[in-house]
Structures are given as C-alpha cells and as structure tokens.
mmCIF file of C-alpha atoms in Angstrom:
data_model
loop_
_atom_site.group_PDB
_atom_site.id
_atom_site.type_symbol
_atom_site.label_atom_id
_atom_site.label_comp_id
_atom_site.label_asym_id
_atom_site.label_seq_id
_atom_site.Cartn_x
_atom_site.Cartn_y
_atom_site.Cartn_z
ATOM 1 C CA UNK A 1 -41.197 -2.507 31.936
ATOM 2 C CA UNK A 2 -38.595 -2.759 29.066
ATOM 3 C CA UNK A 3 -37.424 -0.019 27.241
ATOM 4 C CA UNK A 4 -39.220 -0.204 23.747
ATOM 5 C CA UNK A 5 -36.300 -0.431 20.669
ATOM 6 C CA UNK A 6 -37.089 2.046 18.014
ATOM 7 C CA UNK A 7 -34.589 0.382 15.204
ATOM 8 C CA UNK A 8 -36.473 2.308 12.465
ATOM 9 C CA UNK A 9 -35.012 5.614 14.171
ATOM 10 C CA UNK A 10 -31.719 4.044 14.796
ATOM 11 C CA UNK A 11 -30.729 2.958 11.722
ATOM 12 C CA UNK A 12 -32.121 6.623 10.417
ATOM 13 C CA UNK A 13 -30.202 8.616 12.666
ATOM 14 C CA UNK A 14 -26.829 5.877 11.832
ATOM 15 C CA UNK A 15 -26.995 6.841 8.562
ATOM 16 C CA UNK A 16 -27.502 10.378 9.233
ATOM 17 C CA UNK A 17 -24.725 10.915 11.144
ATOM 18 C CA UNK A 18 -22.684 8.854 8.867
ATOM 19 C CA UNK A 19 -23.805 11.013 6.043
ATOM 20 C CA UNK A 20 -22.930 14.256 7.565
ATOM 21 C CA UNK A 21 -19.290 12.917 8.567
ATOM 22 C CA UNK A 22 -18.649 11.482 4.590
ATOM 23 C CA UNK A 23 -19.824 15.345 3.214
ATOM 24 C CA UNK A 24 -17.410 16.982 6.038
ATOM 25 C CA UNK A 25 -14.064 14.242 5.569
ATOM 26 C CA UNK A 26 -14.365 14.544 1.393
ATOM 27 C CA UNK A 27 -13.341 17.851 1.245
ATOM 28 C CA UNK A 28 -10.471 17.191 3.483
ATOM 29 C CA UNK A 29 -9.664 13.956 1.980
ATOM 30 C CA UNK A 30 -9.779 15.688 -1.211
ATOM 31 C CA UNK A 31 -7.301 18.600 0.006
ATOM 32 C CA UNK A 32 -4.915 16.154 1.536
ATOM 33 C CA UNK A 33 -4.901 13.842 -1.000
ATOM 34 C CA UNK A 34 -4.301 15.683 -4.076
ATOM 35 C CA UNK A 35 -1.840 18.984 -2.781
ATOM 36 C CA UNK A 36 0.599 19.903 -4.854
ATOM 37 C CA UNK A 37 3.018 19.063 -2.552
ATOM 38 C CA UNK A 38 2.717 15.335 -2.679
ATOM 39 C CA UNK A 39 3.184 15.293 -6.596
ATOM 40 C CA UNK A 40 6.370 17.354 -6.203
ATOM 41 C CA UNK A 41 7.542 15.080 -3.778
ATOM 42 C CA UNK A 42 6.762 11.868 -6.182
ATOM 43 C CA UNK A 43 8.481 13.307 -8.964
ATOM 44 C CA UNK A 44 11.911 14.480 -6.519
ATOM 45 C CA UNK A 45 11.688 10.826 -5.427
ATOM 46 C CA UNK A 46 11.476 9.293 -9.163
ATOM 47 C CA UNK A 47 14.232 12.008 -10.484
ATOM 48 C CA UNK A 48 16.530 10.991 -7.430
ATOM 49 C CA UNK A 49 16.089 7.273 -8.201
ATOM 50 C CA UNK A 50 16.596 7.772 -11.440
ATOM 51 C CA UNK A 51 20.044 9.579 -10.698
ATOM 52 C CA UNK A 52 20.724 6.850 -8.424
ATOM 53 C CA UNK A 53 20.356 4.540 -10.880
ATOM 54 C CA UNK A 54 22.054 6.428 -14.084
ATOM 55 C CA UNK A 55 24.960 6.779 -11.788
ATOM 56 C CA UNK A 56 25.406 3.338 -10.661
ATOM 57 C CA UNK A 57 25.147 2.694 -14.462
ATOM 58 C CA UNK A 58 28.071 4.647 -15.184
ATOM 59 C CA UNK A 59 30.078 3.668 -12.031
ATOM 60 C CA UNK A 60 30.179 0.116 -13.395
ATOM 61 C CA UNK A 61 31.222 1.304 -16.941
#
C-alpha cells in the first residue's frame, strides 16, 4: 500500500518553516546591511576618488 500524500500539510509546514527563517535572517540582514561601518567606508571610497581625480586635474594643469 502507498504512502498517502498529505500536500495540504506540506505546503503548511513549507511555509512555516520559511516564515520562521525570513523573521530570524531580517534582523541580521538588517544589522549587516545598514552598520555604520559600510557608510564610512562608501564615503572614504568617494573622498579618495575624488582626490584621485582633483589631483590628476591639477597634474595635467
């Protein structure tokens, strides 16, 4: 005898679980995404290119 497919309770317990792991990762995403850190490091990167670029500017001048 075949094993009887419960989809109703598969699809409930998918979504579950997928649920619980989005609520756990959001905080986390949230943490890594938006530290400090990485907007420091955007703005050392833009002021360094901009450098970069004012002294190229006056190198050719």
């Amino acid at each position: 005898m075949p094993h009887r497919a419960r989809p109703m309770t598969a699809i409930l317990i998918f979504f579950g679980v997928n649920v619980v792991l989005e609520s756990t990762i959001n905080p986390v995403y949230d943490f890594i995404c938006f530290l400090p850190y990485w907007e420091r490091r955007r703005e050392r990167i833009r002021r360094e290119r901009e450098t970069g670029s004012n002294n190229e500017i006056s190198s050719v001048n």
